[in-house]
Amino acid sequence: MYKILKREDLVPNIHLFEIEAPAVARKAQPGQFVVVRIDESGERIPVTVADFDREKGTITIVFMEVGTTTHRLGDLKAGDSLLNFVGPLGIPTHIEKYGTVVCVSGGFATAVIRPIARAFKEKGNKVISIMGARNKDLVFWEDELRSVSDELIVTTDDGSYARKGLVTEPLKELLDSGQKIDLVIAIGPSVMMKFSALTTKPYGVKTIVSLNPIMVDGTGMCGCCRVSVGGETRFACVDGPDFDAHQVDWDLLMARQKSYLDEEKLSFDEWAAKHAVS
Ligand SMILES: Cc1cc2nc3c(=O)[nH]c(=O)nc-3n(C[C@H](O)[C@H](O)[C@H](O)COP(=O)(O)OP(=O)(O)OC[C@H]3O[C@@H](n4cnc5c(N)ncnc54)[C@H](O)[C@@H]3O)c2cc1C
Ligand code: FES
């Protein structure tokens, strides 16, 4: 069993758990993920390593409540345990000295991009971070991301905090500004990663995204996480999750993410009905 040592509510529907998992913490690298299962009746879901502490033997995860399993996770508290916590899985983000790296994040991904931004900074890159949220109430870890960046730009879709607009607007301004951008890494909802890729493509700036297809085993066996990159079939769990954003077939990815919408809704409605009476 994997004990939840700490729970923090970052915003109403995004939570942080610090989990006791020494074997995972020994090997985890920025960009990798774990597959979590709450109990015998639970499904397996992938969640990115948001931080790790090798000395304490802990892994931090940050998750957003979207469906049954993430809501069930959201009901747990410090002291509870998870049945399975498999990882670290996937290929770590490739970190080297590029020059100037722009880290773009949206929603819960602000937490998962932080160790990546930190690693790029430690390698001697200039790091410019752009973080976006739908509104003021969903902004979190601004100071944490600023502490690992040379520059930080915050956007909200509705303008209720910081700059109004989508993350792609300051990204385009940076690309137009004349300063040399050597790498862009974008992590967040697929639509945000797709439009980040479309923004950088005309400028020929290398752009990496962390893909989030549906996953089951996370070890290359089930084929659920099949994506098309550069016209070739790849499995995001073992060949990724990081890929060249300009080569990703975004329409296929987003269509496959919707494969089980009816079942997900049914499952969530059942959970919500039981939850309401319990
Ligand atoms: C490699 C990887 C790393 C991830 N890291 C994180 C993380 O750090 N934090 C976090 O909150 N989430 C992360 N996700 C997404 C997370 O796994 C899903 O949100 C979760 O599986 C949903 O389970 P559920 O039962 O709560 O919802 P479901 O009932 O499965 O789905 C509810 C809704 O969420 C959408 N959804 C389902 N799976 C995904 C997915 N893989 N990506 C995006 N939307 C999805 C569905 O289309 C549906 O609309 C990651 C996904 C991958 C593949
Ligand atoms: S999750 Fe099964 S092959 Fe990738």
Coordinates of C-alpha atoms and ligand atoms in Angstrom, one line a residue:
M1 CA 0.0 0.0 0.0
Y2 CA 1.2 3.5 -0.8
K3 CA 0.3 6.0 2.0
I4 CA -0.8 9.6 1.3
L5 CA 1.4 11.6 3.7
K6 CA 0.0 15.0 2.7
R7 CA -3.0 16.4 0.9
E8 CA -3.3 20.0 -0.3
D9 CA -6.2 21.5 -2.2
L10 CA -4.6 23.8 -4.7
V11 CA -7.9 25.1 -6.1
P12 CA -11.3 23.6 -5.5
N13 CA -11.0 20.8 -8.1
I14 CA -7.2 20.3 -8.2
H15 CA -5.5 18.5 -5.4
L16 CA -1.9 17.6 -4.4
F17 CA -0.9 14.3 -2.7
E18 CA 2.5 13.5 -1.4
I19 CA 2.8 9.7 -1.5
E20 CA 5.2 7.4 0.3
A21 CA 6.8 5.5 -2.6
P22 CA 10.5 5.1 -2.0
A23 CA 11.2 2.8 -4.9
V24 CA 9.5 5.1 -7.4
A25 CA 11.1 8.2 -5.9
R26 CA 14.6 6.6 -6.3
K27 CA 14.3 6.6 -10.0
A28 CA 11.7 9.2 -11.0
Q29 CA 12.8 11.9 -13.5
P30 CA 10.9 15.0 -14.8
G31 CA 8.3 14.1 -17.5
Q32 CA 7.6 10.6 -16.2
F33 CA 4.3 9.3 -14.9
V34 CA 2.8 6.7 -12.6
V35 CA -0.2 4.5 -12.9
V36 CA -2.4 4.7 -9.9
R37 CA -5.2 2.3 -8.7
I38 CA -7.1 3.2 -5.5
D39 CA -8.4 -0.3 -4.6
E40 CA -9.3 -3.7 -6.0
S41 CA -12.4 -2.3 -7.7
G42 CA -10.7 0.8 -9.1
E43 CA -9.5 1.5 -12.6
R44 CA -5.9 2.3 -13.4
I45 CA -5.2 6.0 -14.3
P46 CA -2.0 7.7 -15.4
V47 CA -0.8 10.7 -13.4
T48 CA 2.4 12.7 -14.0
V49 CA 5.2 12.9 -11.4
A50 CA 4.9 16.6 -10.2
D51 CA 7.8 16.2 -7.9
F52 CA 10.0 13.7 -6.1
D53 CA 12.1 13.6 -3.0
R54 CA 14.6 10.8 -3.1
E55 CA 15.7 11.4 0.6
K56 CA 12.2 11.3 2.0
G57 CA 11.1 8.6 -0.5
T58 CA 8.1 10.5 -1.7
I59 CA 6.4 11.4 -5.0
T60 CA 4.1 14.3 -5.4
I61 CA 1.1 14.1 -7.8
V62 CA -1.4 16.8 -8.7
F63 CA -4.7 15.8 -10.2
M64 CA -7.8 17.4 -11.5
E65 CA -11.2 15.9 -10.7
V66 CA -12.8 15.1 -14.1
G67 CA -14.5 11.7 -13.8
T68 CA -15.1 8.8 -11.5
T69 CA -11.5 7.9 -10.5
T70 CA -10.2 11.4 -10.1
H71 CA -13.3 12.2 -7.9
R72 CA -12.7 9.1 -5.9
L73 CA -9.1 10.2 -5.4
G74 CA -10.4 13.6 -4.4
D75 CA -12.3 12.0 -1.5
L76 CA -9.1 10.6 0.1
K77 CA -7.2 12.3 2.8
A78 CA -3.8 12.2 4.4
G79 CA -3.3 8.8 6.1
D80 CA -5.3 6.9 3.5
S81 CA -3.5 4.6 1.1
L82 CA -3.5 3.6 -2.6
L83 CA -3.4 0.0 -3.6
N84 CA -1.1 0.4 -6.7
F85 CA 1.4 3.1 -7.6
V86 CA 3.4 1.8 -10.5
G87 CA 6.3 3.7 -12.0
P88 CA 8.2 5.7 -12.9
L89 CA 6.9 5.0 -16.4
G90 CA 7.6 6.7 -19.8
I91 CA 10.7 8.3 -21.1
P92 CA 11.9 11.3 -19.1
T93 CA 11.8 14.7 -20.7
H94 CA 15.0 15.2 -22.7
I95 CA 16.9 18.0 -20.8
E96 CA 19.9 19.7 -22.3
K97 CA 21.3 23.2 -22.8
Y98 CA 19.4 24.7 -25.7
G99 CA 19.6 28.4 -24.8
T100 CA 16.2 29.9 -24.3
V101 CA 13.4 27.5 -23.4
V102 CA 9.7 28.5 -23.2
C103 CA 7.6 26.3 -20.9
V104 CA 3.8 26.7 -21.6
S105 CA 1.3 25.1 -19.3
G106 CA -2.5 25.1 -18.8
G107 CA -4.7 23.9 -16.0
F108 CA -3.2 21.1 -13.7
A109 CA -0.2 21.0 -15.9
T110 CA 1.3 24.0 -14.2
A111 CA 2.3 21.6 -11.5
V112 CA 3.8 19.0 -13.8
I113 CA 5.8 21.5 -15.9
R114 CA 7.5 22.9 -12.8
P115 CA 10.2 20.1 -12.3
I116 CA 10.8 20.3 -16.1
A117 CA 11.3 24.1 -16.0
R118 CA 13.6 23.6 -13.0
A119 CA 15.6 20.9 -14.8
F120 CA 16.1 23.2 -17.8
K121 CA 17.1 26.1 -15.6
E122 CA 19.6 23.9 -13.7
K123 CA 21.2 23.0 -17.1
G124 CA 21.9 26.6 -17.7
N125 CA 18.9 27.6 -20.0
K126 CA 17.0 30.8 -19.8
V127 CA 13.5 29.7 -18.9
I128 CA 10.4 31.7 -19.8
S129 CA 7.2 30.2 -18.4
I130 CA 3.7 31.0 -19.6
M131 CA 0.9 29.6 -17.4
G132 CA -2.7 29.8 -18.2
A133 CA -6.0 29.1 -16.3
R134 CA -9.6 29.6 -17.1
N135 CA -10.1 32.2 -14.3
K136 CA -8.5 33.7 -11.2
D137 CA -9.9 30.9 -8.9
L138 CA -8.0 28.3 -10.9
V139 CA -4.5 29.9 -10.7
F140 CA -2.1 28.1 -8.4
W141 CA 1.7 27.8 -7.9
E142 CA 2.5 31.1 -9.5
D143 CA 5.3 31.7 -7.1
E144 CA 6.5 28.1 -7.3
L145 CA 6.8 28.4 -11.1
R146 CA 8.4 31.8 -10.9
S147 CA 11.1 30.5 -8.6
V148 CA 12.3 28.1 -11.4
S149 CA 11.9 30.6 -14.3
D150 CA 13.7 33.7 -15.4
E151 CA 10.4 35.2 -16.5
L152 CA 6.8 34.3 -15.9
I153 CA 3.7 35.3 -17.8
V154 CA 0.3 34.4 -16.3
T155 CA -2.9 34.5 -18.4
T156 CA -6.6 33.9 -17.6
D157 CA -9.1 33.2 -20.3
D158 CA -11.6 35.7 -18.8
G159 CA -9.1 38.3 -17.6
S160 CA -10.1 38.0 -13.9
Y161 CA -6.4 37.8 -13.0
A162 CA -3.2 38.9 -14.7
R163 CA -3.3 39.0 -18.5
K164 CA -6.5 38.3 -20.3
G165 CA -6.3 35.7 -23.1
L166 CA -4.9 32.3 -24.0
V167 CA -1.3 31.2 -23.5
T168 CA -0.7 31.2 -27.3
E169 CA -1.0 35.0 -27.4
P170 CA 2.2 35.8 -25.3
L171 CA 3.8 32.8 -26.9
K172 CA 3.4 34.4 -30.4
E173 CA 4.6 37.7 -29.0
L174 CA 7.8 36.1 -27.7
L175 CA 8.3 34.5 -31.1
D176 CA 7.7 37.8 -32.9
S177 CA 9.9 39.8 -30.4
G178 CA 13.1 38.9 -32.2
Q179 CA 14.7 37.1 -29.3
K180 CA 16.0 33.7 -30.2
I181 CA 13.7 30.9 -28.8
D182 CA 15.4 27.5 -29.0
L183 CA 12.8 25.2 -27.6
V184 CA 9.1 25.4 -26.6
I185 CA 7.6 22.7 -24.3
A186 CA 3.8 22.8 -23.9
I187 CA 1.8 20.6 -21.5
G188 CA -1.9 20.8 -20.8
P189 CA -5.2 20.0 -22.4
S190 CA -4.8 18.6 -26.0
V191 CA -6.5 21.6 -27.6
M192 CA -4.0 23.9 -25.8
M193 CA -1.0 21.8 -26.9
K194 CA -2.4 21.6 -30.5
F195 CA -2.7 25.4 -30.7
S196 CA 0.7 25.9 -29.1
A197 CA 2.1 23.7 -31.9
L198 CA 0.3 25.6 -34.6
T199 CA 1.7 28.9 -33.1
T200 CA 5.3 27.8 -33.2
K201 CA 5.3 25.9 -36.5
P202 CA 5.6 28.9 -38.9
Y203 CA 8.6 30.0 -36.9
G204 CA 10.3 26.6 -37.1
V205 CA 10.9 26.4 -33.4
K206 CA 11.3 22.9 -32.0
T207 CA 8.2 22.2 -29.9
I208 CA 7.7 19.3 -27.5
V209 CA 4.3 18.2 -26.0
S210 CA 3.4 15.6 -23.4
L211 CA 0.5 13.6 -24.9
N212 CA -2.3 12.4 -22.7
P213 CA -4.2 9.6 -24.6
I214 CA -6.3 7.1 -22.6
M215 CA -3.9 4.6 -21.0
V216 CA -4.6 1.3 -19.3
D217 CA -1.4 -0.7 -18.5
G218 CA 1.1 2.1 -19.2
T219 CA 3.7 -0.5 -20.3
G220 CA 3.1 -0.9 -24.0
M221 CA 0.8 -4.0 -23.9
C222 CA -2.8 -2.9 -24.4
G223 CA -2.5 -0.5 -27.3
C224 CA -5.0 2.0 -25.8
C225 CA -2.5 4.9 -25.9
R226 CA -1.9 4.6 -29.7
V227 CA -1.0 7.9 -31.3
S228 CA 0.2 8.9 -34.7
V229 CA 3.4 10.9 -34.9
G230 CA 5.1 11.7 -38.2
G231 CA 2.7 9.2 -39.9
E232 CA 3.9 6.4 -37.6
T233 CA 2.0 4.6 -34.9
R234 CA 3.6 5.1 -31.5
F235 CA 2.5 4.1 -28.0
A236 CA 2.6 7.2 -25.8
C237 CA 3.3 5.1 -22.6
V238 CA 6.6 3.7 -23.8
D239 CA 7.6 5.8 -26.8
G240 CA 6.5 9.1 -25.0
P241 CA 4.7 10.8 -23.5
D242 CA 6.9 13.5 -25.0
F243 CA 6.7 13.9 -28.8
D244 CA 7.5 16.5 -31.5
A245 CA 4.4 18.6 -31.5
H246 CA 4.6 19.4 -35.2
Q247 CA 4.4 15.7 -36.1
V248 CA 1.4 14.8 -33.9
D249 CA -1.9 13.9 -35.6
W250 CA -4.0 16.0 -33.2
D251 CA -7.4 15.1 -34.7
L252 CA -6.8 11.4 -34.2
L253 CA -5.6 12.0 -30.6
M254 CA -8.6 14.0 -29.7
A255 CA -11.1 11.6 -31.4
R256 CA -9.6 8.6 -29.5
Q257 CA -9.8 10.5 -26.2
K258 CA -13.6 10.6 -26.7
S259 CA -13.9 6.9 -27.4
Y260 CA -15.5 6.0 -24.1
L261 CA -17.5 9.2 -23.3
D262 CA -20.8 7.3 -22.9
E263 CA -19.2 4.8 -20.5
E264 CA -17.4 7.5 -18.6
K265 CA -20.6 9.4 -18.1
L266 CA -22.5 6.3 -17.0
S267 CA -19.8 5.5 -14.5
F268 CA -19.7 9.0 -13.2
D269 CA -23.5 9.3 -12.8
E270 CA -23.5 6.0 -10.8
W271 CA -20.7 7.2 -8.6
A272 CA -22.4 10.6 -8.1
A273 CA -25.7 8.9 -7.2
K274 CA -24.0 6.6 -4.6
H275 CA -21.9 9.5 -3.3
A276 CA -25.0 11.6 -2.7
V277 CA -26.5 9.0 -0.4
S278 CA -23.3 8.0 1.4
Ligands
LIG1 C1 0.8 10.2 -19.3 C2 -0.4 10.9 -18.7 C3 -0.2 11.8 -17.6 C4 -1.3 12.4 -17.0 N1 -1.0 13.2 -15.9 C5 -2.1 13.8 -15.2 C6 -1.8 14.6 -14.1 O1 -0.7 14.8 -13.6 N2 -2.9 15.1 -13.5 C7 -4.2 15.0 -13.9 O2 -5.1 15.5 -13.4 N3 -4.5 14.2 -15.0 C8 -3.4 13.6 -15.7 N4 -3.7 12.8 -16.8 C9 -5.1 12.6 -17.2 C10 -5.7 11.6 -16.2 O3 -5.1 10.3 -16.4 C11 -7.2 11.5 -16.6 O4 -7.8 12.7 -16.2 C12 -7.9 10.4 -15.8 O5 -7.5 9.1 -16.3 C13 -9.4 10.5 -15.8 O6 -10.0 9.5 -15.1 P1 -11.5 9.6 -14.5 O7 -12.0 8.3 -14.2 O8 -11.5 10.6 -13.4 O9 -12.3 10.3 -15.7 P2 -12.9 9.6 -17.0 O10 -14.2 9.1 -16.7 O11 -11.9 8.6 -17.5 O12 -12.9 10.8 -17.9 C14 -13.7 12.0 -17.6 C15 -13.3 13.0 -18.6 O13 -11.9 13.3 -18.7 C16 -11.4 13.0 -20.0 N5 -10.2 12.2 -20.0 C17 -10.1 10.9 -19.7 N6 -8.8 10.5 -19.8 C18 -8.1 11.6 -20.1 C19 -6.8 11.8 -20.4 N7 -5.9 10.8 -20.4 N8 -6.4 13.1 -20.7 C20 -7.3 14.0 -20.7 N9 -8.6 13.9 -20.5 C21 -9.0 12.7 -20.2 C22 -12.5 12.2 -20.7 O14 -12.5 12.5 -22.1 C23 -13.8 12.7 -20.1 O15 -14.2 13.8 -20.7 C24 -2.6 12.2 -17.4 C25 -2.8 11.4 -18.6 C26 -1.8 10.8 -19.2 C27 -2.0 9.9 -20.3
FES2 S1 -1.2 2.2 -22.1 FE1 -1.3 0.2 -22.9 S2 0.0 0.3 -24.6 FE2 0.2 2.3 -23.7

